[in-house]
């Protein structure tokens, strides 16, 4: 069975392709490489022995997107990862984010409608909850004020899918990821942030390897157990496996609602300082960090109630914070070794 993955050259898309192949699916990818190269496709081939075809197509171009669907009429579903995802960039360039993330989604849905593709999975984000006050968040938690244009594209994207699904037969699943981190245990694929990372884990590994002189812990006087913010870090292979299960769930069509939404987190809140301690423990590296001021726009604490994904999809996140850090570190080390051997 063939699946079309958009954003297959990116971080989560690439890890999901590996899991899909391991579960017997064939995959084609569409990625314009606006935020990636084809490097991760080489890693996927080394891990799985399968060469993935990527259509280098901008999904904002309907004609080109249509041509991909025309050539792949036999796909059983689409997993739509492709999007821009950098929060500060979205604040600086909101129209870029609205254009890219929403036009691409509308174009994909137009093609799904025309080619009668039965199944659709969409990448959403815990950022749709805004500043949630009741923790852990459940899927019914009312969506708060979006804290960035990026988060707003996810809120609007979810609404577009809801309205589309009211009048179409497509079965859809929206997956709200919390904080995906880590890398495939082979260290052949992982996260490739462009420029200075905003996210915590690449900042930790890049500081530890010496790419950055030091890092700042944003805020140490929050009302949490150690004063730093709390997040629900989840291993990217656990996220990947949830997509395979979501697709299998949709393919096994008994009594399904036509649109369901699931939180993908571990359910465990981890502070920034706890994440750093876990990193130092598994790597043996003393991290050069300073306690600094709060980062504007940060929520103090957020973590998931993941019961729905567990019970409906039969999914269970398996990887703990130390192995999240271990695989992220092995990936960073492998990137350095590759540079040194060239
Ligand atoms: P990524 O940047 O590594 O991958 C996204 C890929 O989409 C890139 O390869 C990029 O080139 C491609 N792309 C973007 N716009 C495109 C377009 N118009 N046409 C074709 N290709 C396009 O990001 P990721 O971390 O793998 O994220 C995947 C999805 O998960 C995104 O929708 C993101 O918003 C969502 N998400 C990510 C996180 C996270 O922390 N990584 C958290 C929650 C949700
Ligand atoms: C985590 C914690 C920082 C860097 C973002 C997006 C969200 C989602 C996931 C896509 C926070 C702290 C960070 C640093 C630090 N992405 N930190 N020093 O902000 O939870 O979520 O990524 O959908 O939409 O907003 O993740 O990794 O940036 O931060 O202290 O150098 O680490 O303050 O408490 P965040 P993050």
XYZ file of N, CA and C and ligand atoms in Angstrom, residues 6-14 30-37 40 55-61 65 80-86 99-101 103-104 122-127 150 153-154 175-181 190-194 199 236 239 243, ligand 1:
233
model
N 4.005 14.347 2.589
C 4.528 15.672 2.236
C 5.517 16.092 3.327
N 6.593 16.793 2.913
C 7.612 17.172 3.906
C 8.460 15.974 4.305
N 8.624 15.015 3.375
C 9.358 13.785 3.687
C 10.857 13.983 3.842
N 11.377 15.135 3.405
C 12.815 15.414 3.589
C 13.071 16.111 4.921
N 12.016 16.404 5.665
C 12.165 17.111 6.934
C 12.316 16.146 8.108
N 12.416 16.736 9.278
C 12.742 15.992 10.513
C 11.712 14.894 10.821
N 10.461 15.287 11.023
C 9.471 14.285 11.462
C 9.042 13.415 10.282
N 8.938 14.030 9.089
C 8.562 13.266 7.901
C 9.538 12.114 7.646
N 10.834 12.383 7.732
C 11.842 11.349 7.448
C 11.744 10.193 8.451
N 6.734 14.352 -1.220
C 6.716 15.636 -1.917
C 7.326 16.657 -0.979
N 8.423 17.270 -1.413
C 9.071 18.284 -0.565
C 9.805 19.247 -1.486
N 9.531 20.536 -1.342
C 10.184 21.537 -2.191
C 11.614 21.803 -1.741
N 11.983 21.240 -0.570
C 13.293 21.496 0.054
C 13.479 22.968 0.411
N 12.381 23.668 0.643
C 12.501 25.057 1.092
C 13.206 25.119 2.446
N 13.052 24.084 3.271
C 13.711 24.039 4.580
C 14.464 22.727 4.789
N 14.964 22.139 3.719
C 15.658 20.856 3.873
C 16.500 20.604 2.630
N 17.236 19.501 2.688
C 17.918 18.985 1.494
C 17.418 17.545 1.346
N 18.384 13.553 4.306
C 17.732 12.547 5.153
C 17.210 11.367 4.333
N 9.312 14.145 -4.996
C 8.940 15.152 -5.992
C 9.321 16.505 -5.418
N 10.230 17.192 -6.080
C 10.627 18.513 -5.580
C 9.601 19.533 -6.068
N 8.514 19.621 -5.339
C 7.363 20.413 -5.764
C 6.940 21.312 -4.611
N 6.630 22.563 -4.950
C 6.053 23.467 -3.949
C 4.548 23.223 -3.907
N 4.059 22.805 -2.756
C 2.630 22.456 -2.628
C 1.724 23.682 -2.758
N 2.310 24.873 -2.757
C 1.506 26.074 -3.011
C 1.193 26.198 -4.500
N 1.870 25.404 -5.325
C 1.595 25.392 -6.762
C 0.609 24.251 -7.049
N 1.224 20.188 -7.864
C 0.723 19.258 -6.840
C -0.245 18.266 -7.480
N 0.362 14.759 5.825
C 0.776 16.107 5.421
C 1.606 16.792 6.518
N 2.935 16.675 6.353
C 3.862 17.331 7.294
C 4.310 18.698 6.801
N 4.342 18.894 5.473
C 5.033 20.064 4.928
C 4.466 21.366 5.486
N 5.322 22.162 6.066
C 4.931 23.478 6.599
C 6.204 24.203 7.025
N 6.080 25.513 7.193
C 7.138 26.273 7.858
C 6.808 26.258 9.349
N 7.838 26.192 10.220
C 7.540 25.907 11.640
C 8.300 26.767 12.645
N 8.955 27.841 12.175
C 9.790 28.609 13.107
C 8.995 29.773 13.701
N 0.550 32.171 3.862
C 0.548 31.718 2.463
C 1.036 30.273 2.372
N 2.209 30.010 2.914
C 2.805 28.679 2.721
C 1.977 27.578 3.406
N 1.667 27.778 4.678
C 1.050 26.674 5.439
C -0.410 26.462 5.069
N -2.061 27.725 2.012
C -2.258 27.431 0.579
C -1.899 25.969 0.299
N -0.796 25.507 0.881
C -0.390 24.114 0.644
C -1.465 23.157 1.159
N -2.955 14.937 9.405
C -2.418 16.309 9.418
C -1.562 16.549 10.666
N -0.393 17.201 10.442
C 0.508 17.579 11.538
C 0.024 18.856 12.186
N -0.467 18.749 13.415
C -0.765 19.963 14.166
C 0.176 20.040 15.362
N -0.123 20.920 16.280
C 0.866 21.242 17.306
C 0.160 21.603 18.604
N 0.835 21.333 19.721
C 0.270 21.731 21.023
C 0.162 23.245 21.118
N 0.813 23.962 20.188
C 0.729 25.423 20.237
C -0.700 25.900 19.956
N 2.537 31.375 13.437
C 2.719 29.932 13.177
C 1.601 29.140 13.851
N -1.599 29.407 12.119
C -1.766 28.587 10.900
C -2.224 27.176 11.263
N -1.821 26.696 12.426
C -2.256 25.348 12.837
C -3.716 25.377 13.281
N -3.132 15.240 14.303
C -2.232 14.860 15.401
C -1.570 16.118 15.953
N -1.764 16.346 17.244
C -1.158 17.526 17.888
C 0.093 17.092 18.630
N 1.272 17.429 18.023
C 2.534 17.013 18.651
C 2.871 17.983 19.783
N 3.450 17.447 20.855
C 3.984 18.314 21.904
C 5.413 18.698 21.484
N 6.457 18.282 22.181
C 7.807 18.736 21.782
C 8.631 17.565 21.249
N 8.605 17.340 19.923
C 9.355 16.211 19.365
C 10.869 16.459 19.443
N 11.594 15.460 19.924
C 13.061 15.586 20.056
C 13.714 14.237 19.756
N 18.190 12.592 11.623
C 17.924 13.372 12.830
C 17.496 14.770 12.410
N 17.503 15.681 13.393
C 17.039 17.044 13.110
C 18.192 17.852 12.512
N 17.889 18.633 11.461
C 18.927 19.473 10.834
C 18.482 20.932 10.884
N 18.560 21.572 12.041
C 18.082 22.951 12.101
C 18.952 23.868 11.231
N 18.284 24.774 10.521
C 19.029 25.712 9.675
C 19.377 26.922 10.544
N 14.945 25.819 19.287
C 14.436 24.763 20.169
C 15.511 24.283 21.137
N 11.020 11.446 18.625
C 10.511 11.545 17.253
C 10.108 10.177 16.695
N 6.641 9.628 17.917
C 5.751 10.444 17.074
C 5.545 9.732 15.734
N 1.933 7.971 13.560
C 1.408 8.200 12.198
C 1.078 6.877 11.514
P 10.870 20.407 8.952
O 11.080 21.838 8.635
O 12.054 19.572 9.321
O 10.135 19.687 7.724
C 9.112 20.309 6.989
C 9.396 20.042 5.513
O 8.347 20.629 4.721
C 10.716 20.660 5.028
O 11.524 19.656 4.457
C 10.291 21.711 3.997
O 11.203 21.834 2.940
C 8.931 21.188 3.547
N 8.010 22.223 3.061
C 7.613 23.354 3.706
N 6.766 24.045 2.937
C 6.603 23.349 1.777
C 5.837 23.536 0.609
N 5.094 24.630 0.431
N 5.901 22.604 -0.376
C 6.680 21.500 -0.232
N 7.423 21.278 0.854
C 7.391 22.183 1.852
O 9.755 20.341 10.106
P 9.323 19.131 11.041
O 9.859 19.377 12.392
O 9.587 17.843 10.376
O 7.754 19.409 11.104
C 6.830 18.670 10.344
C 5.432 19.143 10.678
O 5.188 18.971 12.073
C 5.169 20.616 10.384
O 3.853 20.743 9.910
C 5.305 21.272 11.751
O 4.554 22.454 11.826
C 4.732 20.190 12.636
N 5.198 20.263 14.035
C 6.546 20.232 14.286
C 6.978 20.314 15.617
C 8.455 20.326 15.943
O 8.805 20.752 17.043
N 9.337 19.856 15.068
C 6.038 20.402 16.656
C 4.684 20.413 16.342
C 4.276 20.342 15.015
